[in-house]
Amino acid sequence: MLLKLGGHCSFQDFSEESCHGPGSDEMVQEENEFTNRPDNTAFTQQRLPAWQPILSAGIVIPGFVLIGLAFIGVGVALFVTSRSIQVLERDYTGDESGTPCASCANSNVQNSFGFCFPQSQGPVFFYYGLSNYFQNYRRYGTSKDDNQLYGVLKYFTSPSDNCAPYAYNSNNQPIVPCGSIANSMFNDTFKLYQTVNGTRQEVSLDGKGIAWWTDYNIKYRNPTNNPLKDAFNGSNSGLFYRNFLINPIYWSKPAYELDTSDPSNNGFVNQDFLVWMRRAALPDFRKLYRRISQDKYPDGLPAGNYSLEITYNYRVYRFSGKKKVVFSNVSWMGGKNEFLGIAYLVVGSMCVFMSIVMLIVYAKFKFPDEE
Amino acid sequence: DNVVRSYKYSPLTFLPLTLFEQFQRAANLYYLLMMVLQCVPAISSIPWYITIIPLISILSVRGLKDLSNDMQARRRSDSEINSRPCDILISQSFRTKKWKDVCVGDVLRIHKDQVIPADLLLLCSSEPHSLCYVETADIDETNLKYRQALSATHNELTSNPSEEALGAFDVVLCEEPNNRLYTFRGQLQWRGEILPLDSEHILLRGTVLRNTGFAYGLAIYTADSKILRNSGKLKVKRTQMEKVFNKVVIGIVLCVLLAALLLAIGNGVFSTQVMRQTDALSALVVNSDAVYTGFLVYWSYIILLSPAMPIALYIRFELVHTVHSLFIGWDLEMYWQQGDKPAQARNTSLNEELGQVGYLLSDKTGTLTQNRLLFRQCCIAGDIYLMDLSWNPFSCGGLFMSAPALVDRLRRNQCPLSRQFFTALALCHTVMAEWKEQAASPDEEALVGAARELGWVFLSRARDFIVVSEMGVTRRYQLLALLDFTSKRRRMSVLVREPEGGIKLYCKGADIVILERLQKDCPYQERMETALELFAEACLRTLCVAVRSVPEALWERWNKTLSQSATMATCDRDVLLEELYDKMEMDLQLLGVTAIEDRLQDGVPETIALLQEAGIKVWVLTGDKKTAVNIGFSCKLLDPDSRIVEWQELQAEFDQRPEWGATFMSLTEHCRSVLCCRVTPAQKAGIVNMVQKHTSSVTMSIGDGANDVNMIKAHVGVGLAGVEGGQAVQNADFALSQFRFLQRLLLIHGRWSYRRISLFLRYFLFKTCSFALVHVWFGFFNGFSAQQDVSAENSLKFPELYHSGQKHELSSPLKLSLSLLYAVYASLVFFFIPFGVFYNTALDYQTMAVTVSMAATFTATIEIILMTRYWTKFNIAAVVVSVVLFFICTRITHNTRLFQQSPKDYYFLVWLTALLTAWTAVLPSVTAFALNVILTLHDKHK
């Protein structure tokens, strides 16, 4: 195509016009007259540079296969790891015959039962587990006073309303720590013995560092009183207690005497207390009780016969709950969790399956004549 | 006083008014209820201030928007109107004051061409008999009317022309202020006499004084003037999407109530069955009453499930709408350089309707055509003359003649018919000679102009006579009567006494009306009718011009009846007048036919074709027939096998049998275009309403003139602000300058807007519902106790960031239910996969919450990535920022240190679970997406 421009003419026109003073003024004026003219920018004209990904079957189907394979890979890893984790679970609720500790529930003194433990790989964790126990019930979950648990003395004498009906006892004495969670703290205690050549040898358990770092260092605090007892009975606390504080109703000992062996592990920063206060997500849960001491058993728990001595205090049979103890070692993925591995495998294979379906669909459409 | 206040808010009333307006929205009220509930400690699960933040923000955003609309548009135009000048008689001298200072009882002096500021009782004018002319173009279609003062006041004031006399009228009794423009009843009590008043004596606000030196008037209605009473409030238009959305909201509310009820019942059962036996929990049953506990829990759940109520959607709806409106105004391709007018979205909330238009109802004149009329041809006494007088629109008095034969005839005075024809053109109109600007009706301007070019010059007009120069001879015609043009009569006539003494009736009007009023055996009738056909085929607007010689006796009889009718009640009189006019306008002799060209606007045929391709049914509503049909052909509206419906015929049927409307509509479903001929303005609105009633589609009407206003008010209204402007645009939702801009407005802006909004809606529903439903599933495992999921709130914040100016894929409101179903699926996944992982482990509640919300955020992000097909830097930034923001928030609320302790490795588990959950949740839509990709590829291959 040829475009003939009247170059000479237009040039002359232009120069002529530019020579005329008023003419050029008019031009300028005309420009200014269009005050309502919209701006010509990429944004206002919706012409922003954009990237439109053009996907094709050549990307989508292999993409699906890859994602599927990745999921299967993760699933296999999880599954294998989970399989390698040793778990030993013993129900000790004691309301059924044939279970270990069959008569535990009836005798609330010390009970014990024995079991075998195979050689463990790596450190062993010792959990207690409860089932049918609704720690996630909302009113239960809010039934505590965070200020009190932060060690603010003011809230010792006037606990938050959230704690009701475990804020005051019937004599209007404030309860510390108040609330339903604290009140229902798990109070069975365990001692683990290894039977070596007929003699019972106590396995030392490590109760340090089983609670969350934030709970131990930030959220929960003891009052600064020294000894701690003063904060609870009013002396040296700077407060005048009209009524003496009392322990939670279900508690047999005060908060400042939770661990008699270690004075620093008392009050609100007691590790067992902290573990209990961190609520479980679901009604069947386990909580870390102790670790098998790494100092004495650096390679994990050796194989052998063990017996567990239980101080049976916690009543669960009324709500048909179950209590159990769990020994487990852990891996990079935490405790034993076959669900996750299986779920990964299922979803991964679904992706692969889907990609096969897509391939068939694609082939059908791309080569319809060959059908 | 006479202050116009069309603005709504004053500093005092703003707060209560805006609150009142906004709480009429169900969702706002619902949220207020939520907030009140949150204040009750027994049931609150989230601190009350968390709910109040979105509520306050939506109220303030909306309120500020209303306020700025109010301040900018209404107050400004109000103050402009209120400060127009006028002369008021104050202590015996006239002073120039502002309109707003006019009070009832003030005497005003109105000058020529001034707009009348209030409803006035005409006292006297500078003209003989205190006549005065008012132009009422703003109120109705007729252009010029005359008003006359009472003879009593006229006599008094002309005999004693002083300011003192003007102030001497004491008592005027008026009827209550009302909106009836054409009736008025009142009395003037003056000097012991009671003089009746009617609408003849009233000058209405908004009309313009013409052809009269000045007039004195007594203000009788100021702020209550009839025109203000008449300007009804604009109906609030709601979009289809909003209706769908409201239905969805109601559905969600019901579901929430039901779910909360079920969960509360579950809680009651749980309380009695489980908690009683659990020592740790039994005391938590409030007042040991399971039913009461359940009752409290019910309210808690309502609060907790309230995130499913997408209140924030309203804010974002507004935001998206506003941005889209701005885009419409910014579009350079809808900017009309000649008029320096960009497109304008006057109603910002109807944008997505533009993408759903099913019916386009268009006016013809001025909308499809340019409304710049050129006198093209005429047929006088059966001979057709081609005229190109207006080849140059500025030609005024230029002597270009392209019809030498006609000029010859006129000069030689051969043909009395052609002389009469031009006399008729020069006499029968309502043009004012003094008007410097355009005549109100471009038709008349063209006709009078043509007559002038050929030597029949309209010189001046007064109450009683019209002066015309005929080929250089000045002749004075006594004006006996003026039979107005109305859209119903479709003709106008003047009754004049010629200087020679004979009485003539000159009449011009639509062909069909004139032809049926002709005398028998009218000469040249057949040839004229052929000419009419010819003109119509050439898309010219035709008017017939006719004459009748009226015998003196008939005139006297007729005039007697006419003057009798003046004393009658209005409604009776209208009927009588019509009969009278009919009687006079008969036995006509056809003089000729004029043909005026109204050119199509640029790009009209292309636009119509394009719109029809887009599946839009185009209806053209017009007053004439043949011309319309031909225009229809020339703008590709009709093809040779189209059928034409004559509305007049249908109207009668529809009036009798309303159910026929549905039948008619189902017939038109099969038509791509419909041309409705011979439609009056009132019928136009009727048609629009009928279409609206019988279809679920969005109807859009487009028009340019005052007679389209009713139509434009109907649904989505577009006003063309071309040459005329004004009325139509004032009442329209969108203002364009050219018909062809409709393409862009509908096919580009409308479609985008619709896509964006519907996708946005679906996505939003999906997101909110899937989050809220997680609570329900969780309810089954925590004893139905309204659990609080802190981090879900964090993740709720982000979608706002997702949505600024994104380009979305097509979707329809019907898909909403699908996305709700998908939301249910996703929520199941959100809950049950973490449930499986967390079951019987040492992992705690907070960890699970983080996992679920992380999964939900991933899901939302993947969804948005899937939906976005068009990535600009803004999209990418929005997605990245929202994900980053989520992690920052999670870091703050769930400190990193959490992950360091006991058991150390739990961090992995959370990540793996969240990933798995998110992927499983989006798997259906990813699969659908992938299949879509594969299948569309296939289409492309074809």
Coordinates of C-alpha atoms in Angstrom, one line a residue, chain A residues 32-58 60-61 64 67-68 71 74 78 89 125 127 129-143 162-166 180 183-184 209-215 218-219 250 276 278-288 291 314-315 318-320 324 326 330-337 339-340 343-345 347-348 350-351 354 357-359 361-363 365-366 368, chain B residues 41-45 267 270-271 274-286 293 296-297 300 323-324 326-333 335-342 744 749 752 756 778 780-788 807 825 831-848 868-874 876 895 897-906 908-909 911-913 915-916 919-920 923 926-927 929-931 933-935 937-938 940-941:
Chain A
N32 CA -7.6 24.8 26.8
E33 CA -11.3 24.7 25.9
F34 CA -11.5 21.0 26.3
T35 CA -11.4 21.2 30.0
N36 CA -13.6 18.2 30.4
R37 CA -11.4 16.0 28.3
P38 CA -10.5 12.9 30.4
D39 CA -6.8 12.2 31.1
N40 CA -5.2 9.8 28.7
T41 CA -3.2 7.6 31.1
A42 CA -2.9 3.8 31.1
F43 CA -4.9 3.6 34.3
T44 CA -7.8 5.8 33.4
Q45 CA -8.2 4.1 30.1
Q46 CA -7.9 0.7 31.7
R47 CA -4.9 -0.1 29.5
L48 CA -2.5 -1.1 32.2
P49 CA 0.2 -3.4 31.0
A50 CA -1.0 -6.8 32.0
W51 CA 0.1 -10.3 31.8
Q52 CA -2.4 -12.8 30.7
P53 CA -1.2 -16.2 31.4
I54 CA -2.2 -18.5 28.5
L55 CA -2.5 -21.9 29.9
S56 CA -2.6 -24.9 27.7
A57 CA -3.1 -28.6 28.3
G58 CA 0.6 -28.9 27.9
V60 CA -2.0 -28.0 33.1
I61 CA -1.8 -31.8 32.8
F64 CA -1.3 -31.8 37.9
I67 CA 1.6 -31.7 42.2
G68 CA 0.1 -35.1 42.6
F71 CA 1.9 -34.9 47.4
V74 CA 5.3 -36.1 51.0
L78 CA 5.0 -38.9 56.4
E89 CA -0.7 -46.7 74.9
F125 CA 7.8 -38.7 75.7
Y127 CA 1.8 -38.3 77.9
G129 CA -4.5 -38.8 77.6
L130 CA -8.2 -38.1 78.2
S131 CA -11.1 -38.8 76.0
N132 CA -14.6 -37.5 76.0
Y133 CA -13.3 -34.5 77.8
F134 CA -14.5 -31.1 76.5
Q135 CA -11.7 -28.8 77.2
N136 CA -12.8 -26.8 74.2
Y137 CA -16.1 -26.0 75.6
R138 CA -16.4 -22.2 75.3
R139 CA -17.4 -21.3 78.8
Y140 CA -14.9 -23.7 80.1
G141 CA -12.2 -22.1 78.0
T142 CA -12.9 -18.6 79.1
S143 CA -13.2 -19.6 82.7
N162 CA -15.3 -15.1 83.8
C163 CA -14.3 -17.4 86.6
A164 CA -17.8 -17.8 87.9
P165 CA -18.9 -20.0 89.5
Y166 CA -15.3 -20.7 90.5
S180 CA -13.0 -23.9 85.8
N183 CA -10.1 -26.1 89.1
S184 CA -10.3 -29.2 87.0
G209 CA 10.4 -27.4 79.5
I210 CA 7.2 -29.3 78.7
A211 CA 5.1 -26.2 78.6
W212 CA 5.0 -23.6 75.9
W213 CA 7.7 -21.0 76.0
T214 CA 5.3 -18.1 75.8
D215 CA 3.1 -19.5 78.5
I218 CA 5.1 -14.3 79.0
K219 CA 1.6 -15.2 79.7
Y250 CA -10.8 -29.7 93.7
W276 CA -3.2 -28.2 81.6
R278 CA -3.3 -24.8 77.4
R279 CA -6.6 -26.2 76.2
A280 CA -6.9 -29.1 73.9
A281 CA -8.5 -28.6 70.5
L282 CA -10.7 -31.7 70.5
P283 CA -12.4 -33.8 73.1
D284 CA -9.9 -36.6 72.7
F285 CA -6.5 -35.4 73.5
R286 CA -3.2 -36.1 75.2
K287 CA -1.0 -33.8 77.1
L288 CA 2.7 -34.1 77.7
R291 CA 10.1 -36.7 79.1
Y314 CA -8.7 -37.9 88.8
R315 CA -12.3 -39.2 88.4
R318 CA -18.9 -40.2 85.7
F319 CA -18.8 -38.7 82.2
S320 CA -17.7 -42.0 80.7
K324 CA -4.6 -43.4 79.4
V326 CA 1.1 -42.9 76.3
V330 CA 8.9 -38.3 68.2
S331 CA 10.3 -37.6 64.8
W332 CA 10.6 -34.5 62.6
M333 CA 6.8 -34.6 62.0
G334 CA 6.0 -34.8 65.7
G335 CA 4.1 -37.7 67.1
K336 CA 2.6 -40.6 65.3
N337 CA 0.2 -39.3 62.8
F339 CA -3.9 -39.7 59.1
L340 CA -1.8 -36.9 57.6
A343 CA -4.5 -38.0 53.4
Y344 CA -1.5 -36.8 51.5
L345 CA -1.3 -40.0 49.6
V347 CA -5.0 -36.4 47.6
G348 CA -1.8 -36.9 45.6
M350 CA -6.5 -38.1 43.3
C351 CA -4.4 -35.4 41.4
M354 CA -7.4 -36.4 37.6
V357 CA -8.8 -38.2 33.2
M358 CA -7.8 -34.9 31.7
L359 CA -5.4 -36.6 29.4
V361 CA -10.5 -35.8 27.7
Y362 CA -7.7 -33.9 25.9
A363 CA -6.9 -36.8 23.6
F365 CA -10.9 -33.7 21.8
K366 CA -7.6 -33.2 20.1
P368 CA -11.6 -36.8 17.5
Chain B
P41 CA -21.2 -10.5 78.6
A42 CA -23.1 -13.8 79.0
I43 CA -23.1 -14.5 75.3
S44 CA -20.4 -12.4 73.8
S45 CA -17.7 -14.5 72.2
N267 CA -25.8 -27.6 73.3
F270 CA -25.0 -31.7 75.6
S271 CA -25.6 -29.8 78.7
V274 CA -22.6 -34.7 79.2
M275 CA -21.9 -31.7 81.3
R276 CA -24.0 -32.8 84.2
Q277 CA -21.7 -35.7 84.6
T278 CA -18.4 -33.9 84.1
D279 CA -17.4 -32.4 87.3
A280 CA -15.3 -29.9 85.5
L281 CA -18.1 -28.7 83.4
S282 CA -21.3 -29.2 85.3
A283 CA -20.9 -26.0 87.2
L284 CA -20.7 -24.2 84.0
V285 CA -24.3 -25.0 83.0
V286 CA -25.7 -21.6 83.7
T293 CA -27.6 -22.3 78.7
L296 CA -27.5 -18.1 75.7
V297 CA -25.6 -20.3 73.3
S300 CA -23.6 -16.6 70.9
V323 CA -14.3 3.1 40.7
H324 CA -16.2 1.7 37.7
L326 CA -14.9 6.8 37.4
F327 CA -13.6 4.6 34.7
I328 CA -16.7 5.4 32.6
G329 CA -16.1 9.1 33.0
W330 CA -12.4 8.7 32.2
D331 CA -12.9 6.8 29.0
L332 CA -11.5 8.9 26.2
E333 CA -13.4 7.0 23.6
Y335 CA -15.6 11.7 25.1
W336 CA -17.2 13.9 22.5
Q337 CA -14.7 16.5 21.5
Q338 CA -17.2 18.8 19.7
G339 CA -19.2 19.3 22.7
D340 CA -16.4 18.9 25.2
K341 CA -18.5 16.3 27.0
P342 CA -17.2 13.2 28.6
R744 CA -18.5 1.0 24.7
H749 CA -17.8 -1.1 30.7
W752 CA -16.4 -5.7 32.7
R756 CA -16.0 -8.1 38.1
F778 CA -16.4 -27.4 65.2
F780 CA -20.1 -30.8 66.9
F781 CA -16.8 -31.4 68.7
N782 CA -16.8 -28.9 71.4
G783 CA -20.2 -29.4 72.8
F784 CA -21.9 -26.8 70.7
S785 CA -20.6 -24.0 72.7
A786 CA -19.9 -21.2 70.2
Q787 CA -16.2 -21.4 69.8
Q788 CA -14.1 -18.4 69.2
K807 CA -10.5 -8.1 36.0
Y825 CA -17.4 -28.3 50.8
F831 CA -12.4 -28.5 59.5
F832 CA -12.1 -32.2 59.0
I833 CA -8.6 -32.5 57.7
P834 CA -7.1 -30.6 60.7
F835 CA -9.5 -32.6 62.8
G836 CA -8.0 -35.9 61.6
V837 CA -4.6 -34.6 62.2
F838 CA -5.2 -33.2 65.6
Y839 CA -7.3 -36.0 66.9
N840 CA -5.9 -37.5 70.0
T841 CA -2.6 -35.5 69.9
A842 CA -1.0 -33.1 72.3
L843 CA -1.6 -30.3 69.9
D844 CA -3.6 -27.6 71.4
Y845 CA -6.6 -25.5 70.5
Q846 CA -4.6 -22.4 69.4
T847 CA -2.5 -24.4 67.0
M848 CA -5.5 -25.8 65.4
T868 CA -7.6 -13.6 37.8
R869 CA -6.9 -13.9 34.2
Y870 CA -5.4 -10.6 33.7
W871 CA -2.5 -9.7 35.9
T872 CA -1.6 -6.1 36.3
K873 CA 0.9 -4.8 38.8
F874 CA -1.9 -3.9 41.1
I876 CA 0.1 -9.0 41.9
N895 CA 4.3 -15.5 68.4
R897 CA 8.3 -18.4 69.9
L898 CA 5.3 -20.6 70.2
F899 CA 6.8 -22.9 67.7
Q900 CA 10.1 -23.3 69.5
Q901 CA 9.0 -25.5 72.3
S902 CA 7.5 -28.8 73.0
P903 CA 7.4 -30.7 70.7
K904 CA 9.8 -28.8 68.7
D905 CA 8.7 -30.1 65.4
Y906 CA 5.1 -29.0 65.4
F908 CA 6.1 -28.7 60.2
L909 CA 2.9 -30.4 61.0
W911 CA 2.4 -26.2 57.5
L912 CA 1.8 -29.6 56.1
T913 CA -1.7 -29.8 57.3
L915 CA -1.1 -27.0 52.7
L916 CA -3.0 -30.3 52.4
W919 CA -5.1 -27.9 48.2
T920 CA -8.0 -30.3 49.0
L923 CA -9.1 -29.1 44.2
V926 CA -8.6 -26.2 40.1
T927 CA -9.9 -29.3 38.3
F929 CA -10.2 -24.7 35.8
A930 CA -7.9 -27.2 34.2
L931 CA -10.8 -28.9 32.3
V933 CA -8.5 -24.8 29.8
I934 CA -8.4 -28.1 28.0
L935 CA -11.9 -27.7 26.6
L937 CA -8.3 -25.2 23.7
H938 CA -10.4 -27.6 21.8
K940 CA -10.0 -22.8 19.5
H941 CA -8.8 -25.7 17.4

